[in-house]
Coordinates of C-alpha atoms and ligand atoms in Angstrom, one line a residue:
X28 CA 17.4 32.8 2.6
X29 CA 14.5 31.1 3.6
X30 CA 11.3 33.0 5.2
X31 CA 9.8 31.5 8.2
X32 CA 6.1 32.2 7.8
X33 CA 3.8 33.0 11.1
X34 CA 0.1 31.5 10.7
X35 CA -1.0 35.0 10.3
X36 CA 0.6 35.7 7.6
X37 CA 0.1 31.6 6.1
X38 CA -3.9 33.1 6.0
X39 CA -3.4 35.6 3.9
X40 CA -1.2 33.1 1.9
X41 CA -4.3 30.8 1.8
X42 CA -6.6 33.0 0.8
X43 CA -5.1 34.1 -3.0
X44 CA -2.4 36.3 -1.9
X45 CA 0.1 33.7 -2.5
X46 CA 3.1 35.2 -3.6
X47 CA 4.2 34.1 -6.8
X48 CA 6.9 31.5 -7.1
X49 CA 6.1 30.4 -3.5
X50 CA 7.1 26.9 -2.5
X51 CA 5.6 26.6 1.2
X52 CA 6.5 23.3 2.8
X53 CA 6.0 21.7 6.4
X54 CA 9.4 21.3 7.7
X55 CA 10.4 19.3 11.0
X56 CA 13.1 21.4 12.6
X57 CA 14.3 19.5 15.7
X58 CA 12.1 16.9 17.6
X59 CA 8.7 17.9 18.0
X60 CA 8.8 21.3 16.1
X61 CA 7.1 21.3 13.0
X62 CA 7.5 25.0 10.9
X63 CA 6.3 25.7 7.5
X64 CA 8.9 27.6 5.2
X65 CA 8.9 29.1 1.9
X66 CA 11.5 27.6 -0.2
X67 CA 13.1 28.7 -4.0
X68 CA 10.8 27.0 -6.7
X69 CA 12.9 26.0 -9.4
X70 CA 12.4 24.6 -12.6
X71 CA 12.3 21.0 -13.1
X72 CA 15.5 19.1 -14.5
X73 CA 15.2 17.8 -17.9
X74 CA 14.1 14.2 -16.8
X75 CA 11.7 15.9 -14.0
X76 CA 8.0 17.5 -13.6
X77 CA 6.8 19.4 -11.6
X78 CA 3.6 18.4 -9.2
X79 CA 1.6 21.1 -7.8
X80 CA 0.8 19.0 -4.7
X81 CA -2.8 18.5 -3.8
X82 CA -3.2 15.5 -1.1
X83 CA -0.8 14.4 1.0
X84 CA -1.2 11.5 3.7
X85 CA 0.3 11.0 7.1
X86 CA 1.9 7.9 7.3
X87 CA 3.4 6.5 11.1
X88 CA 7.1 7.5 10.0
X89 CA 6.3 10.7 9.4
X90 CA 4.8 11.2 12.9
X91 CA 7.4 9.0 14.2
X92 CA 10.1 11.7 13.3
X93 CA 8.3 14.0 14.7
X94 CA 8.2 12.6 18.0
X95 CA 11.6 10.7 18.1
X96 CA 13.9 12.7 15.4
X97 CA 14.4 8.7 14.3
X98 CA 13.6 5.7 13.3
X99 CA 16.3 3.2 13.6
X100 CA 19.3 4.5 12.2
X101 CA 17.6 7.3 9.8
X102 CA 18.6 10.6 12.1
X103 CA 16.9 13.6 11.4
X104 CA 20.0 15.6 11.9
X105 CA 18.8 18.9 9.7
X106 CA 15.2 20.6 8.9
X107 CA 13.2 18.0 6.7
X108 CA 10.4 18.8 4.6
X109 CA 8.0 15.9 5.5
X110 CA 5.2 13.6 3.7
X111 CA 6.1 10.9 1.7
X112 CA 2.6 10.1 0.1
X113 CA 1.2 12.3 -2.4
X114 CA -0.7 13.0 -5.2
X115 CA -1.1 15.5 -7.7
X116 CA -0.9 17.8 -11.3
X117 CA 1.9 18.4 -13.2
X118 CA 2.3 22.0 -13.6
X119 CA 5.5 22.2 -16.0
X120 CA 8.0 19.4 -17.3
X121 CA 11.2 19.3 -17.5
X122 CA 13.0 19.0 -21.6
X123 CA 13.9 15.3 -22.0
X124 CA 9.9 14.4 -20.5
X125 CA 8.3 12.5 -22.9
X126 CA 5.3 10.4 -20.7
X127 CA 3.4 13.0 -18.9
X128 CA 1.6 17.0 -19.9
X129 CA 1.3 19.7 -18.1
X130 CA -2.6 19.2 -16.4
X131 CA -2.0 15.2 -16.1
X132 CA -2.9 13.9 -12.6
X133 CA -0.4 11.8 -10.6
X134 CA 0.1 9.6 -8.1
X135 CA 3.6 10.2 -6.7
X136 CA 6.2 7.2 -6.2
X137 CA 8.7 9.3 -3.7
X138 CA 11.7 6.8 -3.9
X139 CA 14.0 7.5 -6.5
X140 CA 16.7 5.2 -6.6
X141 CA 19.9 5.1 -8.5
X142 CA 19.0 3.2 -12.0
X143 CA 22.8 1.4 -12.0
X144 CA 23.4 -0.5 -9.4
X145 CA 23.1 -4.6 -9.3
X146 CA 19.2 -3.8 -7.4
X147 CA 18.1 -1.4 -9.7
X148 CA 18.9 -3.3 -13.0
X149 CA 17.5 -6.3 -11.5
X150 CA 14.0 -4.5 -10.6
X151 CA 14.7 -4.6 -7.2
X152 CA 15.6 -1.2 -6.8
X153 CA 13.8 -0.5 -3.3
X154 CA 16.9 -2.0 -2.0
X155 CA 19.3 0.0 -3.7
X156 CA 21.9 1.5 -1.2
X157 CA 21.5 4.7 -2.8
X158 CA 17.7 5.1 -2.6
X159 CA 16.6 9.1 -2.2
X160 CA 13.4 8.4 -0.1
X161 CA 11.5 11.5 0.6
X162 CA 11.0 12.3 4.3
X163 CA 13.8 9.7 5.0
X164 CA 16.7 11.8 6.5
X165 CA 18.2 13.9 4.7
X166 CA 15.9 13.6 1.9
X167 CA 13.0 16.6 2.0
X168 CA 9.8 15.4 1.8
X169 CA 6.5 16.5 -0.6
X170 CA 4.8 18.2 2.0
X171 CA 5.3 21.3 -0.1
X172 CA 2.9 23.2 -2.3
X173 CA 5.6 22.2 -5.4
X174 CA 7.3 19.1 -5.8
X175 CA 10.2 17.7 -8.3
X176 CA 10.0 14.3 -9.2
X177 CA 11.6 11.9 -12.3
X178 CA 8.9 11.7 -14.8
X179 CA 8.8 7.8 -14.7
X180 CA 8.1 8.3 -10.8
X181 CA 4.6 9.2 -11.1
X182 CA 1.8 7.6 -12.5
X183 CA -1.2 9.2 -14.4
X184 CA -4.4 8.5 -12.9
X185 CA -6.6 7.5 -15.6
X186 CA -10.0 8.7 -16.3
X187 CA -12.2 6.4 -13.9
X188 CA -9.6 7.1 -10.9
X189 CA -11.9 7.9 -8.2
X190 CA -9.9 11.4 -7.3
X191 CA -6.5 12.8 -5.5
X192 CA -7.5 11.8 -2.6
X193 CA -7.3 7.8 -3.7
X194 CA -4.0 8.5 -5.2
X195 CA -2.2 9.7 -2.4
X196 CA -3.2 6.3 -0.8
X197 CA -1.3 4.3 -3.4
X198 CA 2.1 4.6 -1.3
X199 CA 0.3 2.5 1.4
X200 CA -1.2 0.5 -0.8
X201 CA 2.0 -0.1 -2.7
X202 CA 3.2 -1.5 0.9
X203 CA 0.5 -4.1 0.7
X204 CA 0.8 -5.5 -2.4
X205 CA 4.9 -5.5 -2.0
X206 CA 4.1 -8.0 0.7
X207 CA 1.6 -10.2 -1.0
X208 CA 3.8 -10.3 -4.2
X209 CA 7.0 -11.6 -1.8
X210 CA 4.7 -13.9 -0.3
X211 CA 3.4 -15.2 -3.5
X212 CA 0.1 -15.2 -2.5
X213 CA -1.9 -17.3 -5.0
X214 CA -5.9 -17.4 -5.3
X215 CA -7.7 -19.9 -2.8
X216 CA -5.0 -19.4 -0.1
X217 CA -5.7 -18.2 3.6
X218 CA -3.9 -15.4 5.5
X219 CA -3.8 -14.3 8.8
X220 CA -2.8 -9.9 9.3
X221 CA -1.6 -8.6 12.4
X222 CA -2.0 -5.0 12.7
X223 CA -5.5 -3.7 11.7
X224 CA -3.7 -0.1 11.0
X225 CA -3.3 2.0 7.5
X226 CA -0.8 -1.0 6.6
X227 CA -2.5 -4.0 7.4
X228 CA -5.5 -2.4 5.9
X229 CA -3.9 -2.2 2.6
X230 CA -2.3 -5.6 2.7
X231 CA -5.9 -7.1 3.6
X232 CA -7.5 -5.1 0.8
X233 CA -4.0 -6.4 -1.9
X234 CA -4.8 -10.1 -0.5
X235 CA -8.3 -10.0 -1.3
X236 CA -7.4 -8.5 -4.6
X237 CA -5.2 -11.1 -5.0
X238 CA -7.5 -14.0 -4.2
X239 CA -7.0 -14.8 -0.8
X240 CA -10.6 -16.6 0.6
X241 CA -10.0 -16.0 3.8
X242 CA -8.1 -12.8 5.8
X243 CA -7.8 -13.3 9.7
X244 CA -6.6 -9.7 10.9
X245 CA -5.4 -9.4 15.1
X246 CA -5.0 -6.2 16.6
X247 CA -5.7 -5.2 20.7
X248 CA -7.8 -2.2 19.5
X249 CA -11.6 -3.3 18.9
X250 CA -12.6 -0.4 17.4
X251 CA -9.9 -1.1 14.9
X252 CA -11.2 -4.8 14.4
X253 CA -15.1 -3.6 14.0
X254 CA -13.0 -1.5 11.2
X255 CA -11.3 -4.1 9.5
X256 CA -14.4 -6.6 9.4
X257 CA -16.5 -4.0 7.4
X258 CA -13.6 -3.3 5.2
X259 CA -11.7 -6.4 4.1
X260 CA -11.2 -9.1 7.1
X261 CA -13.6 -12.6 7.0
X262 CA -12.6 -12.6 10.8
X263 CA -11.3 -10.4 13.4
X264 CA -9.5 -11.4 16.6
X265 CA -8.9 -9.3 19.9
X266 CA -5.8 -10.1 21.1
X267 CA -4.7 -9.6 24.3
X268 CA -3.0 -5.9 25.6
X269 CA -0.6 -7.0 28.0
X270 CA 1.9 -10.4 29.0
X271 CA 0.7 -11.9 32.2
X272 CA 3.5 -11.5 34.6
X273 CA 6.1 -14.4 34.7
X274 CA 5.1 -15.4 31.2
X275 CA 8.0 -14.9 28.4
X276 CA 6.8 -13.1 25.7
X277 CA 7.1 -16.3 23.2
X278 CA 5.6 -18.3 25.7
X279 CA 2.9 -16.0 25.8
X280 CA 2.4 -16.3 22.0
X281 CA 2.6 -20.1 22.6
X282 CA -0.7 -19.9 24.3
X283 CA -2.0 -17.2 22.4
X284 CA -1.7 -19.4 19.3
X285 CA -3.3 -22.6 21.0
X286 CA -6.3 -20.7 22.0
X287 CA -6.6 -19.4 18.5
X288 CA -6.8 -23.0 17.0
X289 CA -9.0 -24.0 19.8
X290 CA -11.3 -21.3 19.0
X291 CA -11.8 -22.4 15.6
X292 CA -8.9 -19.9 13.6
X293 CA -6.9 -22.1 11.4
X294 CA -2.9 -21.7 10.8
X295 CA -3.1 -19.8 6.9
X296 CA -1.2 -19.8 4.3
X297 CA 0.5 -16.9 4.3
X298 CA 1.1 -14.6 7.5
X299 CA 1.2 -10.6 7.0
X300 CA 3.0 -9.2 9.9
X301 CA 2.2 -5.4 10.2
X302 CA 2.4 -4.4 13.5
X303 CA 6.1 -5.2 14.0
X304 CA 5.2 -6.3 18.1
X305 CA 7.0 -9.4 19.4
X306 CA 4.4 -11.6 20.7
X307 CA 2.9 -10.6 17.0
X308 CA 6.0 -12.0 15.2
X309 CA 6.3 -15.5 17.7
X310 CA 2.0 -15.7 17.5
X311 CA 2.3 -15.4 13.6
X312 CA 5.3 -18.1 13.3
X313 CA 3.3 -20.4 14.9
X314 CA 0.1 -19.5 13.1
X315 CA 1.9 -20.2 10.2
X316 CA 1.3 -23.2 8.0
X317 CA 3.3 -25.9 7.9
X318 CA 5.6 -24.7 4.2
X319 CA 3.6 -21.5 4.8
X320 CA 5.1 -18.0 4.1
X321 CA 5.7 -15.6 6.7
X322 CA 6.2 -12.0 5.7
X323 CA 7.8 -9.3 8.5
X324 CA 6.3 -6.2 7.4
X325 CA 6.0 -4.0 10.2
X326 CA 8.7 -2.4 11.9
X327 CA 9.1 -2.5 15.1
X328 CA 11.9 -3.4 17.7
X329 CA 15.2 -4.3 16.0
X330 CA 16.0 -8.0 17.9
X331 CA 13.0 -10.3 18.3
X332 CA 13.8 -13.9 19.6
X333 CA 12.0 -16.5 17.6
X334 CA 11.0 -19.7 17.4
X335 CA 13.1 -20.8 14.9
X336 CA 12.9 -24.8 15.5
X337 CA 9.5 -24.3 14.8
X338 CA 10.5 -22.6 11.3
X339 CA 12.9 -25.5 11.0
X340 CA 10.9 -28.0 11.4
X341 CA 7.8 -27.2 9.8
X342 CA 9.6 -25.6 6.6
X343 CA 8.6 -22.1 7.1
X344 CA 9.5 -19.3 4.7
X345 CA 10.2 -16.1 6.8
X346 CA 10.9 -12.9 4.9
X347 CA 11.3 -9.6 4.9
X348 CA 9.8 -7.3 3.0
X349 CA 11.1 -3.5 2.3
X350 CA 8.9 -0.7 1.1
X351 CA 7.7 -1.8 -2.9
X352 CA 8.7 -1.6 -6.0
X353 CA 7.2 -2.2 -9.4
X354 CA 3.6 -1.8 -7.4
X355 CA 2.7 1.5 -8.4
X356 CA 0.5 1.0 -11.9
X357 CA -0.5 -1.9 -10.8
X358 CA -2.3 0.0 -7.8
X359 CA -3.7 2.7 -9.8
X360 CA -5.4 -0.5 -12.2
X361 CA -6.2 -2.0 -8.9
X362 CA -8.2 1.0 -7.5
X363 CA -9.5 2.2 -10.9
X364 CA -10.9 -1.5 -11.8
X365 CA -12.1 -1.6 -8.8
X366 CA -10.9 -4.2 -7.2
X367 CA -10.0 -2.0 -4.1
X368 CA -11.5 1.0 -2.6
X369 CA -9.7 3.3 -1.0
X370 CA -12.5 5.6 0.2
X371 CA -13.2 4.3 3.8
X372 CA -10.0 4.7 5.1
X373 CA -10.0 7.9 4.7
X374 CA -11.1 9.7 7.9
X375 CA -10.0 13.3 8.0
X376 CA -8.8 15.6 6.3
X377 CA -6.6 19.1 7.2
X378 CA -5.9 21.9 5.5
X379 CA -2.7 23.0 3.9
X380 CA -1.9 25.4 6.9
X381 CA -3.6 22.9 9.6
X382 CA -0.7 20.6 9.1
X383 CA 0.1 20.2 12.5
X384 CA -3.6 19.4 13.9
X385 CA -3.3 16.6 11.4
X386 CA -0.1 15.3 12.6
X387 CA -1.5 15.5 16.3
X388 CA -4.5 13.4 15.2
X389 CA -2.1 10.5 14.3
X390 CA -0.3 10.7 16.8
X391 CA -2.5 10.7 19.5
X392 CA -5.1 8.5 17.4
X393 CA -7.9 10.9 17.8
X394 CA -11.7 10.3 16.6
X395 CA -10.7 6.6 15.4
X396 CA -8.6 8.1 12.5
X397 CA -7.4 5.5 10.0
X398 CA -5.7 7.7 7.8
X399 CA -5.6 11.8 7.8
X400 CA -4.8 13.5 4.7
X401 CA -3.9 17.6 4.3
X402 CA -4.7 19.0 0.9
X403 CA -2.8 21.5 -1.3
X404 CA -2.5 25.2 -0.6
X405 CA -5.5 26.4 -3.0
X406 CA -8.2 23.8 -1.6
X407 CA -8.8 26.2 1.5
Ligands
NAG527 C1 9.6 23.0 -2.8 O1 10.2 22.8 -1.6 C2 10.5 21.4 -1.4 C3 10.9 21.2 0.1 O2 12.0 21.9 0.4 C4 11.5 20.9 -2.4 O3 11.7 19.5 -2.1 C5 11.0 21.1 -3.7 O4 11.9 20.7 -4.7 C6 10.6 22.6 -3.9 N1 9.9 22.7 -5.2 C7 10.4 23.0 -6.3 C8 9.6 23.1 -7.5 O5 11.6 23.3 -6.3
NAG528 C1 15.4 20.3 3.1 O1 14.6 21.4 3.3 C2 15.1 22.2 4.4 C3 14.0 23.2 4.7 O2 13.7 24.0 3.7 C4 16.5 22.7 4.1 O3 16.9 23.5 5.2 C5 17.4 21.6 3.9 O4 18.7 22.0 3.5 C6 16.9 20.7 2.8 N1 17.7 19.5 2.8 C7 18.2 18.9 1.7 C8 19.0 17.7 2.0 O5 18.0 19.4 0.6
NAG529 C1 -8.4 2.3 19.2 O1 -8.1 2.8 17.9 C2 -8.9 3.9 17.6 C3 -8.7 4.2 16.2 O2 -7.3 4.3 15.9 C4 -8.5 5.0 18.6 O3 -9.3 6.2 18.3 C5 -8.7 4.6 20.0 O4 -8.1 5.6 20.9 C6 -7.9 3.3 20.2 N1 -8.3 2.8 21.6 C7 -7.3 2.3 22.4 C8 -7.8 1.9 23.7 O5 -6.2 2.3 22.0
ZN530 ZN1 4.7 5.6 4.8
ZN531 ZN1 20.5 1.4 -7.3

């Protein structure tokens, strides 16, 4: 049976009167009602460790459940332990575990997919139709103070890892250099971002890592732009909020893409699409270079007309690009050369049992927040 805990009683919790064998986790309930539970903690199965959970980030789709209950045909149709990007240390491990000790530090990888389908054996296996994604309905999230995971799903942090707190931002990050890989961005090459969010970020900081000499980012938000210049962006552009009346949205990008190349902004190599808005998608086609790449990495609306003579006729490659795979060590190396620094993005931080003032503060975008983390029960 589970125990729903009142915030009184979550104090006391918090301040060393944990029970033992507690498992609290922040679980969405219905639309809008966010609860934290105790849960069982069992022991790890033989191929499993066991995380003691210690950061945790807020991504959009974990706020989007929230506030929807979906996001496209993912349902939440039952409770849902939510958070999807985590880090921690491994507090027991299951028999067959041969990588990681109790103590290591981890970053968390929470997709498990199923190892034998035609995906998986091919390395692909963030496509595999049978992909457990954690806070992806039905699958419970690590928002929890103990998590399960396969051993070869988490990644030590080595030594010169700045902390926990960097490591729960290589899910993000992961995103990022997903995208660059499928767009085979090489050294020397240009690329324009839409979207100065979390994602867009972390594909601007992968493309600079990558080589890219020059990373245009668009968003409507200024205060986002001043962001992205400081951080990883050669040059930022305001675009506008809203489509004059009478104009089609493609139309609209039409312009908005000739008074970019009259300003000066050139068409790039590759284009990084990460806010997922229409007149994004069109603006970026025709900001592409001719035999350019374009990569569709945010999600938003499911049909988007486009101007596909355009991609016809000017050999554009136009791809999606699906969550990562295969990005995770190459992250941690990433951040712990570094070659990317994960530190600034981080704006706030919650505690365990302030779970829900964290999820308002993405939501309603509060105090320019970039990305909000909640730590692990015993950091109170
Ligand atoms: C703790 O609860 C979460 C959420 O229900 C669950 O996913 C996890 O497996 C539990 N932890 C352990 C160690 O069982
Ligand atoms: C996820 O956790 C919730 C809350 O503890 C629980 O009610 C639900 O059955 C779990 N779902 C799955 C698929 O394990
Ligand atoms: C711009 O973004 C910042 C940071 O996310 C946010 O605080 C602010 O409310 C946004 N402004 C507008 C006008 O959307
Ligand atoms: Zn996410
Ligand atoms: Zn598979």
């Amino acid at each position: 049976m589970l125990i729903i805990l009142e915030l009184v009683h979550f104090t006391l919790y918090s301040h060393g009167i944990m029970p033992e064998n507690s498992n609290i986790s922040w679980v969405l309930k219905r639309i809008g009602d966010i609860q934290a539970e105790n849960r069982p903690r069992p022991s790890p199965k033989p191929n499993e460790v066991e995380i003691a959970v210690k950061v945790t980030g807020i991504c959009g789709s974990d706020v989007h459940y929230w506030v929807q209950g979906h996001i496209g045909d993912f349902i939440v149709k039952e409770p849902m332990v939510l958070g999807h990007e985590s880090s921690g240390i491994v507090t027991n491990i299951g028999r067959d575990c041969k990588i990681l000790k109790v103590g290591d530090q981890v970053a968390i990888e929470p997709g498990i997919p199923c190892y034998i389908c035609h995906f998986c054996k091919n390395g692909q296996y963030n496509l595999c139709k049978d992909m457990k994604f954690a806070a992806t309905p039905p699958i419970n999230g690590t928002l929890c103070q103990y998590y399960c995971c396969p051993e070869d799903f988490c990644v030590k942090l080595p030594d010169n890892f700045p902390s926990l707190e960097e490591a729960a931002l290589i899910e993000p990050l992961s995103v990022g250099i997903h995208s660059c890989k499928l767009a085979d961005l090489r050294a020397g090459q240009t690329v324009i971002i839409f979207g100065a969010g979390p994602v867009g970020l972390l594909a601007g900081a992968a493309a600079k890592a990558s080589g890219a000499v020059k990373i245009t980012m668009v968003d409507i938000n200024q205060s986002r732009l001043d962001f992205a210049k400081n951080y990883v962006a050669n040059e930022v552009v305001l675009a506008e909020r809203e489509i004059p009346q009478g104009l089609s949205s493609v139309n609209f990008a039409k312009r908005f893409s000739q008074k970019l190349l009259e300003s000066g902004v050139e068409q790039a190599d590759v284009i990084l699409e990460c806010s997922g808005v229409e007149t994004c998608i069109q603006t970026g086609i025709y900001m592409t270079k001719s035999k350019g790449t374009f990569v569709q990495v945010g999600m938003g609306m499911e049909v988007v007309p486009i101007p596909i003579a355009d991609i016809g006729v000017r050999e554009i490659k136009f791809m999606g690009s699906f969550r990562y795979c295969n990005t995770y060590k190459q992250a941690v190396q990433l951040v712990s050369a570094g070659f990317i620094n994960l530190k600034p993005l981080i704006t706030h931080r919650f505690k365990f049992q302030d779970a829900v003032k964290a999820f308002e503060t993405v939501k309603e975008r509060k105090d320019n927040v970039i990305k909000a983390l909640i730590l692990g029960t015993d950091t109170n």
